mmCIF file of C-alpha atoms in Angstrom:
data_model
loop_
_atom_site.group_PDB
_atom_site.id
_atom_site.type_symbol
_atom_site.label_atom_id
_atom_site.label_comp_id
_atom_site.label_asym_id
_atom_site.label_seq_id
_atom_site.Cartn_x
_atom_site.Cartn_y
_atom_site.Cartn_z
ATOM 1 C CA UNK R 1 11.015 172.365 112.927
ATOM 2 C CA UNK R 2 14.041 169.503 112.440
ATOM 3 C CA UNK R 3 16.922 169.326 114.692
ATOM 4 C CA UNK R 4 19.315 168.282 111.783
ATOM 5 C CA UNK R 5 21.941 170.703 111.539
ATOM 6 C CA UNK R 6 21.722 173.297 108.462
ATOM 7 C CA UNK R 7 24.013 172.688 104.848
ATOM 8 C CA UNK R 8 27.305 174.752 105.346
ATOM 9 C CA UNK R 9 26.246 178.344 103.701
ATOM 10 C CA UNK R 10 29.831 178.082 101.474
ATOM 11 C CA UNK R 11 30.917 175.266 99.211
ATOM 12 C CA UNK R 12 33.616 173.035 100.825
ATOM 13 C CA UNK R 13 37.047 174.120 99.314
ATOM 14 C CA UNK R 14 38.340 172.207 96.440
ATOM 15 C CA UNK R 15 42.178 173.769 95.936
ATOM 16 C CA UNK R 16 44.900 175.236 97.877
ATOM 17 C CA UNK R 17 46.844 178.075 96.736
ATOM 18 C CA UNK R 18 50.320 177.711 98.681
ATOM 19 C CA UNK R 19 52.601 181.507 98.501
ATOM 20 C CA UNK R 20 56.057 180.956 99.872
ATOM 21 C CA UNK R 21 56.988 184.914 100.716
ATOM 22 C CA UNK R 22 60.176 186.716 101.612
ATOM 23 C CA UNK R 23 60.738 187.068 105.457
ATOM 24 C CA UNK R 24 58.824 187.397 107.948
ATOM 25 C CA UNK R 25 55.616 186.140 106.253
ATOM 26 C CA UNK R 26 57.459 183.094 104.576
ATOM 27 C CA UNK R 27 54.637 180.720 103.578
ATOM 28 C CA UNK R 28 50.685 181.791 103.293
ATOM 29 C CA UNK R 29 47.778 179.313 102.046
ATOM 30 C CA UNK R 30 44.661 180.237 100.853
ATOM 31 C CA UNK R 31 41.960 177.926 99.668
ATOM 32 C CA UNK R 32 39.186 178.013 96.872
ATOM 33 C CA UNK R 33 35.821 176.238 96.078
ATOM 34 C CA UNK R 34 36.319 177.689 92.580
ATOM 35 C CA UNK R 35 39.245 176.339 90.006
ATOM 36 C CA UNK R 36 39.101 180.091 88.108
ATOM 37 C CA UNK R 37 39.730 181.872 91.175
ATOM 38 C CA UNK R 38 42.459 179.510 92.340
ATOM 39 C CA UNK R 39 44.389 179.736 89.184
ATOM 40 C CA UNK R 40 43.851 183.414 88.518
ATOM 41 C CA UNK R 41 45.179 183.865 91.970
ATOM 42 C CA UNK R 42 48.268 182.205 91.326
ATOM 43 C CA UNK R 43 48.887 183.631 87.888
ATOM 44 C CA UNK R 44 49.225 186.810 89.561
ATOM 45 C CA UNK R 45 50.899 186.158 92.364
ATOM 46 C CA UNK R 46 53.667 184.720 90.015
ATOM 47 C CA UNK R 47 53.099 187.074 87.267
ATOM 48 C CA UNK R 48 53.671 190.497 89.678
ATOM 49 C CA UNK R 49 56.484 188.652 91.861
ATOM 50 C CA UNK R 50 54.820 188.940 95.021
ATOM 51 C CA UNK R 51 55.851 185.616 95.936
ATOM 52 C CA UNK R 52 58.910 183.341 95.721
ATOM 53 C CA UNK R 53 57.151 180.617 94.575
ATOM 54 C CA UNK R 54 53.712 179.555 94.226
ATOM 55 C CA UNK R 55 51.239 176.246 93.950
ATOM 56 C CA UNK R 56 48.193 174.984 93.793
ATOM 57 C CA UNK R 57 46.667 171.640 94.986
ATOM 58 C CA UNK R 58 43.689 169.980 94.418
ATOM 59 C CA UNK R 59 42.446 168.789 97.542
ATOM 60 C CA UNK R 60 40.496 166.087 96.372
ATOM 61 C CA UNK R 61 43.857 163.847 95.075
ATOM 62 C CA UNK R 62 46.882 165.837 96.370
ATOM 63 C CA UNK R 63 47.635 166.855 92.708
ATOM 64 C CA UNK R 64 49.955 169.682 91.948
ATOM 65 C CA UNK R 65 48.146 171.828 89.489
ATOM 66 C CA UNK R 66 50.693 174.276 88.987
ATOM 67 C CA UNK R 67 53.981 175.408 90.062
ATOM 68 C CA UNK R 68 56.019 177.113 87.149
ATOM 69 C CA UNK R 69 59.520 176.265 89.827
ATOM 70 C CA UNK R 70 58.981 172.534 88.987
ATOM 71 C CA UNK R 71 57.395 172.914 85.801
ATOM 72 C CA UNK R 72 54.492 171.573 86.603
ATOM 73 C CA UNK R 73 51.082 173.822 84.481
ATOM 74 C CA UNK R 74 48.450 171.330 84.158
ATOM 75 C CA UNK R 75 45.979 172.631 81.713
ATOM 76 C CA UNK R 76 43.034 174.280 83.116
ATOM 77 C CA UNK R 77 40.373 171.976 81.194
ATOM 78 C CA UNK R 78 42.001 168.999 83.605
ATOM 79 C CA UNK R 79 41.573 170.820 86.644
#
């Protein structure tokens, strides 16, 4: 037996998907390991217009992957 603690059981999150929402909810942030499920996220969040406006960060650097308001869609090979 070994007293070192055990691996997390999930893979650390690597993006943040960042909803701003009409009121009462206003702003909601989820977070992904995976880039697919980050940007398919936000694709349909923007795509059905659930959401006001919507981003996604890597963690890692602070870089705005997308956010169609700003016109910011980094291709999904540099993500």
């Amino acid at each position: 037996m070994s007293s070192a603690p055990l691996p997390p059981a999930w893979p650390v999150d690597r993006y943040k998907v960042r909803c701003e929402l009409p009121a009462p909810d206003f702003v909601t942030v989820c977070c992904y390991h995976f880039a697919e499920h980050a940007r398919e996220a936000a694709v349909r969040l923007q795509r059905e217009g659930l959401a006001l406006g919507v981003q996604v960060v890597r963690l890692a650097d602070n870089a705005v992957l997308f956010d169609l308001a700003a016109g910011v869609e980094v291709a999904f090979e540099e993500w």
